[in-house]
PDB file of C-alpha atoms in Angstrom:
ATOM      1  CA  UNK A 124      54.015 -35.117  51.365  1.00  0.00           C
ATOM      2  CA  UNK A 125      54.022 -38.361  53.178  1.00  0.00           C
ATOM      3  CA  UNK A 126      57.232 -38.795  52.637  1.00  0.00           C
ATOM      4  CA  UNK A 127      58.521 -35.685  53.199  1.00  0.00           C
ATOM      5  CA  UNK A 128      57.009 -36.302  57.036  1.00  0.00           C
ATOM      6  CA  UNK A 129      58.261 -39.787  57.019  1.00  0.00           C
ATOM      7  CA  UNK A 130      62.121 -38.444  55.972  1.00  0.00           C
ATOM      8  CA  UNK A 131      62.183 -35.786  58.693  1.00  0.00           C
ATOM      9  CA  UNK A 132      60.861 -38.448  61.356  1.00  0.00           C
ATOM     10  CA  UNK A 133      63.966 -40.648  60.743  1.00  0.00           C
ATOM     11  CA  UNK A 134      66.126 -37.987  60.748  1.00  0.00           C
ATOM     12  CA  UNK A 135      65.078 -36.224  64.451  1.00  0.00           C
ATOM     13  CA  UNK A 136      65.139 -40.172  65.463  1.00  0.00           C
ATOM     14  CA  UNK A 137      68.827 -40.661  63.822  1.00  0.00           C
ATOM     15  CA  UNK A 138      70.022 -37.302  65.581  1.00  0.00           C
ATOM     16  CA  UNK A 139      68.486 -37.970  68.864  1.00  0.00           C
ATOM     17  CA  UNK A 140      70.241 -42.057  68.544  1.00  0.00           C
ATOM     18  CA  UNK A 141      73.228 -39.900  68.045  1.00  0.00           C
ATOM     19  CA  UNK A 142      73.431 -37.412  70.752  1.00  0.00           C
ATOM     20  CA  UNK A 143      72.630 -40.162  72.920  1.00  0.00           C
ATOM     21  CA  UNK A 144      75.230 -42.600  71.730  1.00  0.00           C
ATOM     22  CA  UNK A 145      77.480 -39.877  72.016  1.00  0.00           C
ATOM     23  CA  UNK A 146      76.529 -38.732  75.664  1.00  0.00           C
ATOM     24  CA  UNK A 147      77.306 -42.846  77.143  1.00  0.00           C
ATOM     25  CA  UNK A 148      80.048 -43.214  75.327  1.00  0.00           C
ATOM     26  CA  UNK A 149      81.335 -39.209  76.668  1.00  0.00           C
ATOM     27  CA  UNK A 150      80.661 -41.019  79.879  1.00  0.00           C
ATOM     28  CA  UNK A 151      82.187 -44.500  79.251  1.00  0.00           C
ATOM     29  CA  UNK A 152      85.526 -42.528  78.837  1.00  0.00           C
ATOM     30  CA  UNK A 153      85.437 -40.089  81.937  1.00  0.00           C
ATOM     31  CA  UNK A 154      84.824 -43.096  84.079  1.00  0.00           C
ATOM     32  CA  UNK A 155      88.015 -45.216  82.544  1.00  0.00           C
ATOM     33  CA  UNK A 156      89.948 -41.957  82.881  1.00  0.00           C
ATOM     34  CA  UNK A 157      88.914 -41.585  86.855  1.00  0.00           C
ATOM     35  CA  UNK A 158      89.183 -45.586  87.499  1.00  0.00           C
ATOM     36  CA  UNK A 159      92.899 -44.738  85.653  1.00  0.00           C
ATOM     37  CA  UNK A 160      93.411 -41.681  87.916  1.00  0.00           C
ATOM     38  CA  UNK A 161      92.456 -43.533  91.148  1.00  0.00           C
ATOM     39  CA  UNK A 162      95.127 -46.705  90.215  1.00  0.00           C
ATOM     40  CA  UNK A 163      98.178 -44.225  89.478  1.00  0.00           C
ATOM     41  CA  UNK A 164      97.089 -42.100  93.059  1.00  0.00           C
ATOM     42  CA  UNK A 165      97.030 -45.222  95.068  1.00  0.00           C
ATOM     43  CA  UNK A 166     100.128 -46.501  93.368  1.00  0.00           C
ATOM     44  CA  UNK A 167     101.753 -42.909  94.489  1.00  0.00           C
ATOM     45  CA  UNK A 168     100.703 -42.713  97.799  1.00  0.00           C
ATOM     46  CA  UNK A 169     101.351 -46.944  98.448  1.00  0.00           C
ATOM     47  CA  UNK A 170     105.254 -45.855  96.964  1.00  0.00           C
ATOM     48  CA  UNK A 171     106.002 -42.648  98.724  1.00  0.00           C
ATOM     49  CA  UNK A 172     103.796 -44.339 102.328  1.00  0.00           C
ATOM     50  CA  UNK A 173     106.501 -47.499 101.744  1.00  0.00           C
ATOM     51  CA  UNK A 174     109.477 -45.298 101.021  1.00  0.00           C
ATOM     52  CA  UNK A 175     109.877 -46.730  97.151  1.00  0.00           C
ATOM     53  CA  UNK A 176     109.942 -42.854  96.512  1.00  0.00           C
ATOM     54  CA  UNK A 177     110.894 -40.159  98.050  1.00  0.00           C
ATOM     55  CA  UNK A 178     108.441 -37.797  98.647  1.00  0.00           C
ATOM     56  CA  UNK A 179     108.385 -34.553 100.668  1.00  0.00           C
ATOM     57  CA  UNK A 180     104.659 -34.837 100.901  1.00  0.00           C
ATOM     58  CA  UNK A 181     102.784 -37.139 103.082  1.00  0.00           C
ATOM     59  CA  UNK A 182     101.719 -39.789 100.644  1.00  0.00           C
ATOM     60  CA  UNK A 183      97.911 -38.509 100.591  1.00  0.00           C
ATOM     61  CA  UNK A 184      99.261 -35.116  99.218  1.00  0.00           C
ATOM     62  CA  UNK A 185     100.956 -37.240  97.188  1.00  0.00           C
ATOM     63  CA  UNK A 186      98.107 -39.121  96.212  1.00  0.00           C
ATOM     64  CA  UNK A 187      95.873 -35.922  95.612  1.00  0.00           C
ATOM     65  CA  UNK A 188      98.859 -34.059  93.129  1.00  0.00           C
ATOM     66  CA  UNK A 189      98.372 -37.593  90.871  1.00  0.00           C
ATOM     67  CA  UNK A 190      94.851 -37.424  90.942  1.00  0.00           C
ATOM     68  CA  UNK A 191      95.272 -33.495  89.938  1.00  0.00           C
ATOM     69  CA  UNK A 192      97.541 -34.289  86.953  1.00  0.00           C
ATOM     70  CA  UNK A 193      95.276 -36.777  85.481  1.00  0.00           C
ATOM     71  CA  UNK A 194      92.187 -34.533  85.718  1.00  0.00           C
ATOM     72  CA  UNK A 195      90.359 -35.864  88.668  1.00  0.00           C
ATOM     73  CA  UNK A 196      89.818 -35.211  92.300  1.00  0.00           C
ATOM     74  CA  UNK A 197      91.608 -37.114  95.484  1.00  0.00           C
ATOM     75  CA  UNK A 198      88.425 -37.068  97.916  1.00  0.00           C
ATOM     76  CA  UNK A 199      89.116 -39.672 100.323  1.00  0.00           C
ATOM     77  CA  UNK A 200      92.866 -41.419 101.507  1.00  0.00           C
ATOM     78  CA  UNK A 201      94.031 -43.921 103.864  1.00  0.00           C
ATOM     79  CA  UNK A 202      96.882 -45.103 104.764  1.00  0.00           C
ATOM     80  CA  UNK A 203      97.204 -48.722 106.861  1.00  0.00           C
ATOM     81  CA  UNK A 204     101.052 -49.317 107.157  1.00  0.00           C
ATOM     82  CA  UNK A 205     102.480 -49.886 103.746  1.00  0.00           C
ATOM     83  CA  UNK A 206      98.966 -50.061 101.946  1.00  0.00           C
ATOM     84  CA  UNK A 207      96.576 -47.218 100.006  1.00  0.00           C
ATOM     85  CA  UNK A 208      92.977 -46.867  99.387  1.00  0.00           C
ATOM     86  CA  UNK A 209      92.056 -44.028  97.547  1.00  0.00           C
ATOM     87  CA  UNK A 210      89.085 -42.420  96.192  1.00  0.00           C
ATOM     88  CA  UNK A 211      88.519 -40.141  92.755  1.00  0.00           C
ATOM     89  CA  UNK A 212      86.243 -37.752  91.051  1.00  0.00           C
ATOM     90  CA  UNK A 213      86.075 -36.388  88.446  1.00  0.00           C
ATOM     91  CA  UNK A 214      82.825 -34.353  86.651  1.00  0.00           C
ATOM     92  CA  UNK A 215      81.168 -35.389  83.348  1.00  0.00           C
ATOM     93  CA  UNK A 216      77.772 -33.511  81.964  1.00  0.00           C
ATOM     94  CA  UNK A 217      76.957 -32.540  85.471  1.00  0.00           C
ATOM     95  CA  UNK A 218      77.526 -36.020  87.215  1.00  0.00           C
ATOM     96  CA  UNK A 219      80.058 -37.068  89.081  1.00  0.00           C
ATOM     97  CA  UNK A 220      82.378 -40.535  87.920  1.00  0.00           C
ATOM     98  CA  UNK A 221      83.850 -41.985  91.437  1.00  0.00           C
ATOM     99  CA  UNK A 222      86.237 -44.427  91.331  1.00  0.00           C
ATOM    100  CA  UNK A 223      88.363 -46.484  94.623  1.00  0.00           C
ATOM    101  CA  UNK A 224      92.147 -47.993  94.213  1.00  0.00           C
ATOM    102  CA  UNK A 225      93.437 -49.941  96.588  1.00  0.00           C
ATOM    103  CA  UNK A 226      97.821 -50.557  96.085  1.00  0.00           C
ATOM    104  CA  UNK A 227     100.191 -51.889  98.638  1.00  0.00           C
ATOM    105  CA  UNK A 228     102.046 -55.452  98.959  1.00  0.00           C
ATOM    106  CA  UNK A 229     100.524 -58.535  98.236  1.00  0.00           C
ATOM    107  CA  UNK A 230      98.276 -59.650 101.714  1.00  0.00           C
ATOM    108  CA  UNK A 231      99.995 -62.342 104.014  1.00  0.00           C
ATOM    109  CA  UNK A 232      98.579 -65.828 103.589  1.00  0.00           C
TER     110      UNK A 232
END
């Protein structure tokens, strides 16, 4: 009997180890993925703001339809001549991963 109680203990704690392990690691990924979507929209908007590509957009839209395609959400751009800084969201379990990007040319020493 004592073991019986013993067995099921160590089970609820092995399931409840697991669901948890599973929940930060859920969230370890959905934060890579929005740090990942918030490099490739600053990249985008620094490109089409610089004229690298040509874009019909201004390079926020531009910044906002990469951040779309990767899953997340463009909620703040700026532009400062050739240089981006973006900011990303994306949803995961009811919180929210933000991530900023900054691209442009190097700074002038």
């Amino acid at each position: 009997m004592a073991g019986t109680a013993l067995a099921a203990g160590v089970l609820v704690a092995a399931c409840a180890l697991s669901l948890g392990l599973a929940a930060v690691g859920g969230a370890a990924v959905t934060a890579q993925r929005v740090a990942g979507a918030a490099d490739a929209a600053a990249l985008a908007a620094a490109d089409a703001a610089s004229g690298a590509v040509p874009a019909v957009d201004d390079p926020c839209t531009t910044a906002a339809r990469v951040a779309a395609a990767s899953g997340a959400t463009l909620t703040a751009c700026a532009i400062e001549g050739f240089v981006a800084t973006v900011e990303v969201e994306a949803g995961y379990a009811g919180l929210a991963a933000i991530s900023r990007a900054r691209a442009g040319p190097p700074a002038a020493e």
